Amino acid sequence: MILMAADQAPLPGSVNLIVEGGEGTQHSIVLNRAHKKKPIYVAVGEPGHRSELWRIWANRAKNDVYLAARPLAGIQHWSLHESGDWRLQWTSGDDAEHFTGSRNRIMDRWPRGPAGDGTWTHGISIWVPSAHDVIDVPDDHAVPKAARWLPVPDEGLACGIHVGLARPDQGFFPIEGAVPIDGFVLADGEVLLILVGYVPVTADQEEWLARQSREGRKHGGHFDMTNARAPRLAIRGFDERGNRVVWDLAADAR
């Protein structure tokens, strides 16, 4: 159960996120205003042995939220626009043309979905499906000091990083199978939340991932991974509810 209360926040423009666990235990997280120069970085593992490092940010004066794998943040990213036009796109027409031969920037596009409990609206889920996908990264010296490091999933489990939006001051609402770890407050007071949970990977999912991994290594996607220090694959898909997800895989794990 979580409660987001703007009227209980210690700083103007911030939100106090209260997380209630079992037996009535509580802890709180203060979410501050978004700032382009203060993105959230999150990854599974630790510096030098990790998944991809993911960057989540927004501008202080707008409600648009952006998410990208850090090495590709200047080339392609997900955009959760205030207008409800949500998409994965190339950063520029020149990038799109360079990698695809077309100046069409849009790779995927969908409307913002309906809000659920506590006005939570799912945006994107990043899944790191096994410990085999957390790998050594040589010379991993430029990792941001403020990055959030998540425990490596046990064998047979996947770590899910769920990014979505919610309104504060709506009372307590349940979150199933995940806990909030961070977020920020957007220009109009809506909150970007990052939830994390661990779930079993089914045999069907593992088979699908192995097939997608083989295809990704074979064709290389849009990028040449020949000289990458720790090559990875980002496999896009959907969960059982039709939400967009991306599987963060080590290129040679399967």
Short mmCIF file of C-alpha atoms in Angstrom, two decimals:
data_model
loop_
_atom_site.label_atom_id
_atom_site.label_comp_id
_atom_site.label_asym_id
_atom_site.label_seq_id
_atom_site.Cartn_x
_atom_site.Cartn_y
_atom_site.Cartn_z
CA MET A 1 0.00 0.00 0.00
CA ILE A 2 1.30 3.48 -0.79
CA LEU A 3 0.12 7.01 -0.09
CA MET A 4 1.38 10.07 -1.96
CA ALA A 5 0.67 13.23 0.00
CA ALA A 6 1.63 16.65 -1.35
CA ASP A 7 0.25 18.41 1.71
CA GLN A 8 2.58 16.42 4.00
CA ALA A 9 5.75 17.04 1.98
CA PRO A 10 8.68 18.78 3.70
CA LEU A 11 9.60 21.02 0.75
CA PRO A 12 7.44 23.17 -1.56
CA GLY A 13 6.61 21.27 -4.74
CA SER A 14 7.69 17.90 -3.34
CA VAL A 15 5.57 14.88 -2.47
CA ASN A 16 5.88 12.60 0.54
CA LEU A 17 5.52 8.96 -0.55
CA ILE A 18 4.48 6.72 2.36
CA VAL A 19 4.95 2.98 1.85
CA GLU A 20 3.06 0.65 4.17
CA GLY A 21 4.34 -2.90 4.49
CA GLY A 22 3.30 -5.92 6.48
CA GLU A 23 2.16 -5.60 10.12
CA GLY A 24 1.62 -1.87 9.74
CA THR A 25 5.26 -0.96 9.11
CA GLN A 26 5.82 2.27 7.20
CA HIS A 27 8.64 4.21 5.62
CA SER A 28 8.60 7.37 3.53
CA ILE A 29 10.38 8.64 0.43
CA VAL A 30 10.46 12.34 -0.48
CA LEU A 31 9.98 12.92 -4.22
CA ASN A 32 11.32 16.27 -5.45
CA ARG A 33 10.53 18.29 -8.54
CA ALA A 34 11.85 16.92 -11.84
CA HIS A 35 14.94 18.55 -13.31
CA LYS A 36 16.61 17.73 -16.63
CA LYS A 37 20.05 17.92 -15.02
CA LYS A 38 19.03 15.49 -12.25
CA PRO A 39 17.88 12.31 -14.00
CA ILE A 40 17.30 9.03 -12.22
CA TYR A 41 19.66 6.21 -13.17
CA VAL A 42 18.75 2.63 -12.30
CA ALA A 43 20.36 -0.75 -13.01
CA VAL A 44 20.52 -4.30 -11.68
CA GLY A 45 23.83 -5.31 -10.11
CA GLU A 46 26.70 -3.00 -9.23
CA PRO A 47 29.37 -0.94 -11.04
CA GLY A 48 31.47 -3.28 -13.16
CA HIS A 49 28.91 -6.11 -13.03
CA ARG A 50 25.46 -5.05 -14.09
CA SER A 51 22.57 -4.86 -16.49
CA GLU A 52 22.20 -1.86 -18.76
CA LEU A 53 22.03 1.49 -16.98
CA TRP A 54 18.67 3.17 -17.62
CA ARG A 55 18.13 6.94 -17.56
CA ILE A 56 14.75 8.49 -16.64
CA TRP A 57 14.24 12.25 -16.76
CA ALA A 58 11.87 15.16 -17.32
CA ASN A 59 12.05 18.92 -17.73
CA ARG A 60 11.00 21.05 -14.78
CA ALA A 61 8.44 23.09 -16.76
CA LYS A 62 6.72 20.22 -18.64
CA ASN A 63 4.93 16.96 -17.91
CA ASP A 64 6.79 15.01 -20.62
CA VAL A 65 8.80 12.04 -19.27
CA TYR A 66 11.69 10.36 -21.10
CA LEU A 67 13.42 7.01 -20.67
CA ALA A 68 16.42 5.52 -22.45
CA ALA A 69 19.24 3.03 -22.15
CA ARG A 70 22.10 5.32 -21.17
CA PRO A 71 24.42 4.54 -24.13
CA LEU A 72 21.58 5.29 -26.57
CA ALA A 73 19.98 8.28 -24.81
CA GLY A 74 21.17 10.67 -27.53
CA ILE A 75 19.93 8.41 -30.33
CA GLN A 76 16.58 6.86 -29.33
CA HIS A 77 14.27 7.10 -26.31
CA TRP A 78 10.77 6.49 -25.01
CA SER A 79 8.64 9.63 -24.60
CA LEU A 80 5.58 9.72 -22.33
CA HIS A 81 4.14 13.02 -23.54
CA GLU A 82 1.71 15.12 -21.50
CA SER A 83 -0.65 15.05 -24.51
CA GLY A 84 -1.09 11.28 -24.06
CA ASP A 85 0.89 10.57 -27.25
CA TRP A 86 3.40 7.99 -25.96
CA ARG A 87 6.10 6.62 -28.21
CA LEU A 88 9.52 5.12 -28.83
CA GLN A 89 11.40 7.25 -31.33
CA TRP A 90 14.71 8.27 -32.80
CA THR A 91 16.01 11.54 -31.38
CA SER A 92 16.35 13.11 -34.83
CA GLY A 93 15.39 12.48 -38.44
CA ASP A 94 19.08 12.21 -39.25
CA ASP A 95 19.48 9.37 -36.73
CA ALA A 96 16.43 7.60 -38.14
CA GLU A 97 17.74 7.90 -41.69
CA HIS A 98 21.23 6.75 -40.72
CA PHE A 99 20.01 3.54 -39.06
CA THR A 100 16.87 2.72 -41.05
CA GLY A 101 17.10 4.57 -44.38
CA SER A 102 13.93 6.52 -43.53
CA ARG A 103 13.50 9.88 -41.80
CA ASN A 104 10.47 8.60 -39.90
CA ARG A 105 11.44 9.00 -36.25
CA ILE A 106 8.64 6.91 -34.74
CA MET A 107 9.41 3.26 -33.94
CA ASP A 108 6.36 2.58 -31.76
CA ARG A 109 3.38 4.72 -30.75
CA TRP A 110 0.39 4.26 -28.46
CA PRO A 111 -2.10 6.38 -26.47
CA ARG A 112 -1.82 6.80 -22.72
CA GLY A 113 -3.89 4.10 -21.07
CA PRO A 114 -6.55 4.43 -18.39
CA ALA A 115 -5.60 4.95 -14.77
CA GLY A 116 -5.92 2.10 -12.31
CA ASP A 117 -5.76 2.04 -8.52
CA GLY A 118 -4.65 5.35 -7.06
CA THR A 119 -4.69 6.85 -10.59
CA TRP A 120 -1.57 4.77 -11.45
CA THR A 121 -0.97 4.58 -15.22
CA HIS A 122 1.62 2.11 -16.51
CA GLY A 123 4.25 3.53 -18.86
CA ILE A 124 7.12 1.10 -19.53
CA SER A 125 8.49 -1.98 -17.76
CA ILE A 126 12.16 -2.96 -18.03
CA TRP A 127 12.84 -6.62 -17.28
CA VAL A 128 16.22 -8.16 -16.46
CA PRO A 129 15.30 -11.84 -16.65
CA SER A 130 18.13 -13.68 -14.90
CA ALA A 131 21.49 -13.45 -13.21
CA HIS A 132 23.03 -14.52 -16.55
CA ASP A 133 21.98 -11.14 -17.96
CA VAL A 134 23.99 -9.28 -15.30
CA ILE A 135 27.52 -9.35 -16.71
CA ASP A 136 30.98 -7.91 -16.21
CA VAL A 137 31.48 -4.47 -17.75
CA PRO A 138 35.22 -3.75 -18.20
CA ASP A 139 36.49 -0.27 -17.29
CA ASP A 140 33.08 0.73 -15.92
CA HIS A 141 34.32 4.01 -14.46
CA ALA A 142 31.80 6.58 -15.70
CA VAL A 143 28.77 5.26 -13.80
CA PRO A 144 26.86 8.11 -12.08
CA LYS A 145 27.38 8.17 -8.32
CA ALA A 146 23.65 8.61 -7.71
CA ALA A 147 22.62 5.49 -9.66
CA ARG A 148 20.13 3.15 -7.97
CA TRP A 149 21.45 -0.43 -7.77
CA LEU A 150 18.97 -3.29 -7.52
CA PRO A 151 19.66 -6.84 -6.28
CA VAL A 152 20.47 -9.43 -8.94
CA PRO A 153 17.50 -11.81 -9.42
CA ASP A 154 17.87 -15.38 -8.20
CA GLU A 155 17.86 -18.21 -10.72
CA GLY A 156 14.47 -18.47 -12.41
CA LEU A 157 13.41 -14.94 -11.44
CA ALA A 158 13.31 -11.63 -13.30
CA CYS A 159 13.71 -8.12 -11.92
CA GLY A 160 11.04 -5.74 -13.19
CA ILE A 161 11.54 -1.96 -13.19
CA HIS A 162 8.14 -0.37 -13.77
CA VAL A 163 7.81 3.29 -14.78
CA GLY A 164 4.44 5.01 -14.58
CA LEU A 165 2.45 8.06 -13.51
CA ALA A 166 0.09 8.71 -10.60
CA ARG A 167 -1.69 11.56 -8.82
CA PRO A 168 -0.93 12.41 -5.18
CA ASP A 169 -3.55 12.98 -2.45
CA GLN A 170 -5.74 10.06 -3.53
CA GLY A 171 -5.45 8.05 -0.33
CA PHE A 172 -3.70 4.70 0.11
CA PHE A 173 -3.76 2.35 -2.85
CA PRO A 174 -2.39 -1.20 -3.30
CA ILE A 175 0.63 -2.11 -5.39
CA GLU A 176 0.83 -5.84 -6.16
CA GLY A 177 4.19 -7.55 -6.49
CA ALA A 178 6.35 -4.41 -6.50
CA VAL A 179 7.53 -1.59 -4.25
CA PRO A 180 8.29 2.06 -5.07
CA ILE A 181 11.96 3.02 -4.92
CA ASP A 182 12.13 6.50 -6.47
CA GLY A 183 10.43 9.10 -8.64
CA PHE A 184 9.92 12.81 -9.14
CA VAL A 185 7.16 15.41 -9.31
CA LEU A 186 6.15 16.84 -12.68
CA ALA A 187 5.17 20.40 -13.48
CA ASP A 188 1.42 19.99 -12.81
CA GLY A 189 1.89 17.93 -9.63
CA GLU A 190 1.54 14.48 -11.17
CA VAL A 191 4.21 12.03 -9.99
CA LEU A 192 6.53 9.77 -11.97
CA LEU A 193 6.99 6.57 -9.95
CA ILE A 194 9.53 3.78 -10.32
CA LEU A 195 8.40 0.44 -8.88
CA VAL A 196 10.54 -2.70 -8.58
CA GLY A 197 9.47 -6.32 -8.21
CA TYR A 198 10.79 -9.87 -8.75
CA VAL A 199 8.70 -12.58 -10.44
CA PRO A 200 9.29 -16.06 -11.89
CA VAL A 201 10.16 -16.38 -15.58
CA THR A 202 7.92 -18.95 -17.26
CA ALA A 203 9.22 -21.62 -19.62
CA ASP A 204 7.33 -19.96 -22.49
CA GLN A 205 8.96 -16.61 -21.73
CA GLU A 206 12.43 -18.16 -21.55
CA GLU A 207 11.88 -19.90 -24.87
CA TRP A 208 10.71 -16.64 -26.45
CA LEU A 209 13.67 -14.75 -25.03
CA ALA A 210 16.13 -17.34 -26.34
CA ARG A 211 14.59 -17.08 -29.80
CA GLN A 212 14.65 -13.29 -29.76
CA SER A 213 18.22 -13.28 -28.46
CA ARG A 214 19.38 -15.53 -31.31
CA GLU A 215 17.68 -13.27 -33.86
CA GLY A 216 19.16 -10.18 -32.25
CA ARG A 217 22.71 -11.57 -32.35
CA LYS A 218 22.22 -12.75 -35.91
CA HIS A 219 20.97 -9.47 -37.34
CA GLY A 220 22.48 -7.01 -34.87
CA GLY A 221 19.40 -4.80 -34.76
CA HIS A 222 20.21 -1.23 -35.71
CA PHE A 223 23.64 -1.21 -34.07
CA ASP A 224 26.99 -2.88 -34.71
CA MET A 225 27.98 -4.63 -31.47
CA THR A 226 31.27 -6.02 -32.78
CA ASN A 227 33.48 -3.82 -30.60
CA ALA A 228 31.12 -3.38 -27.64
CA ARG A 229 32.75 -4.06 -24.26
CA ALA A 230 29.60 -5.70 -22.85
CA PRO A 231 27.10 -6.08 -25.72
CA ARG A 232 23.42 -6.10 -24.79
CA LEU A 233 20.07 -6.53 -26.51
CA ALA A 234 16.87 -4.60 -25.79
CA ILE A 235 13.96 -6.78 -26.88
CA ARG A 236 10.59 -5.03 -27.02
CA GLY A 237 7.34 -6.80 -26.26
CA PHE A 238 4.12 -6.78 -24.23
CA ASP A 239 3.02 -8.20 -20.88
CA GLU A 240 -0.17 -10.15 -20.22
CA ARG A 241 -2.13 -6.88 -19.90
CA GLY A 242 -0.84 -5.47 -23.17
CA ASN A 243 1.55 -3.00 -21.54
CA ARG A 244 4.81 -2.13 -23.31
CA VAL A 245 7.90 -3.86 -21.91
CA VAL A 246 11.56 -4.09 -22.86
CA TRP A 247 13.75 -7.06 -21.96
CA ASP A 248 17.32 -6.03 -21.07
CA LEU A 249 19.47 -9.02 -22.10
CA ALA A 250 23.16 -9.80 -22.26
CA ALA A 251 23.86 -10.52 -25.91
CA ASP A 252 25.70 -13.79 -25.20
CA ALA A 253 23.62 -15.10 -22.27
CA ARG A 254 21.55 -17.56 -24.38
#
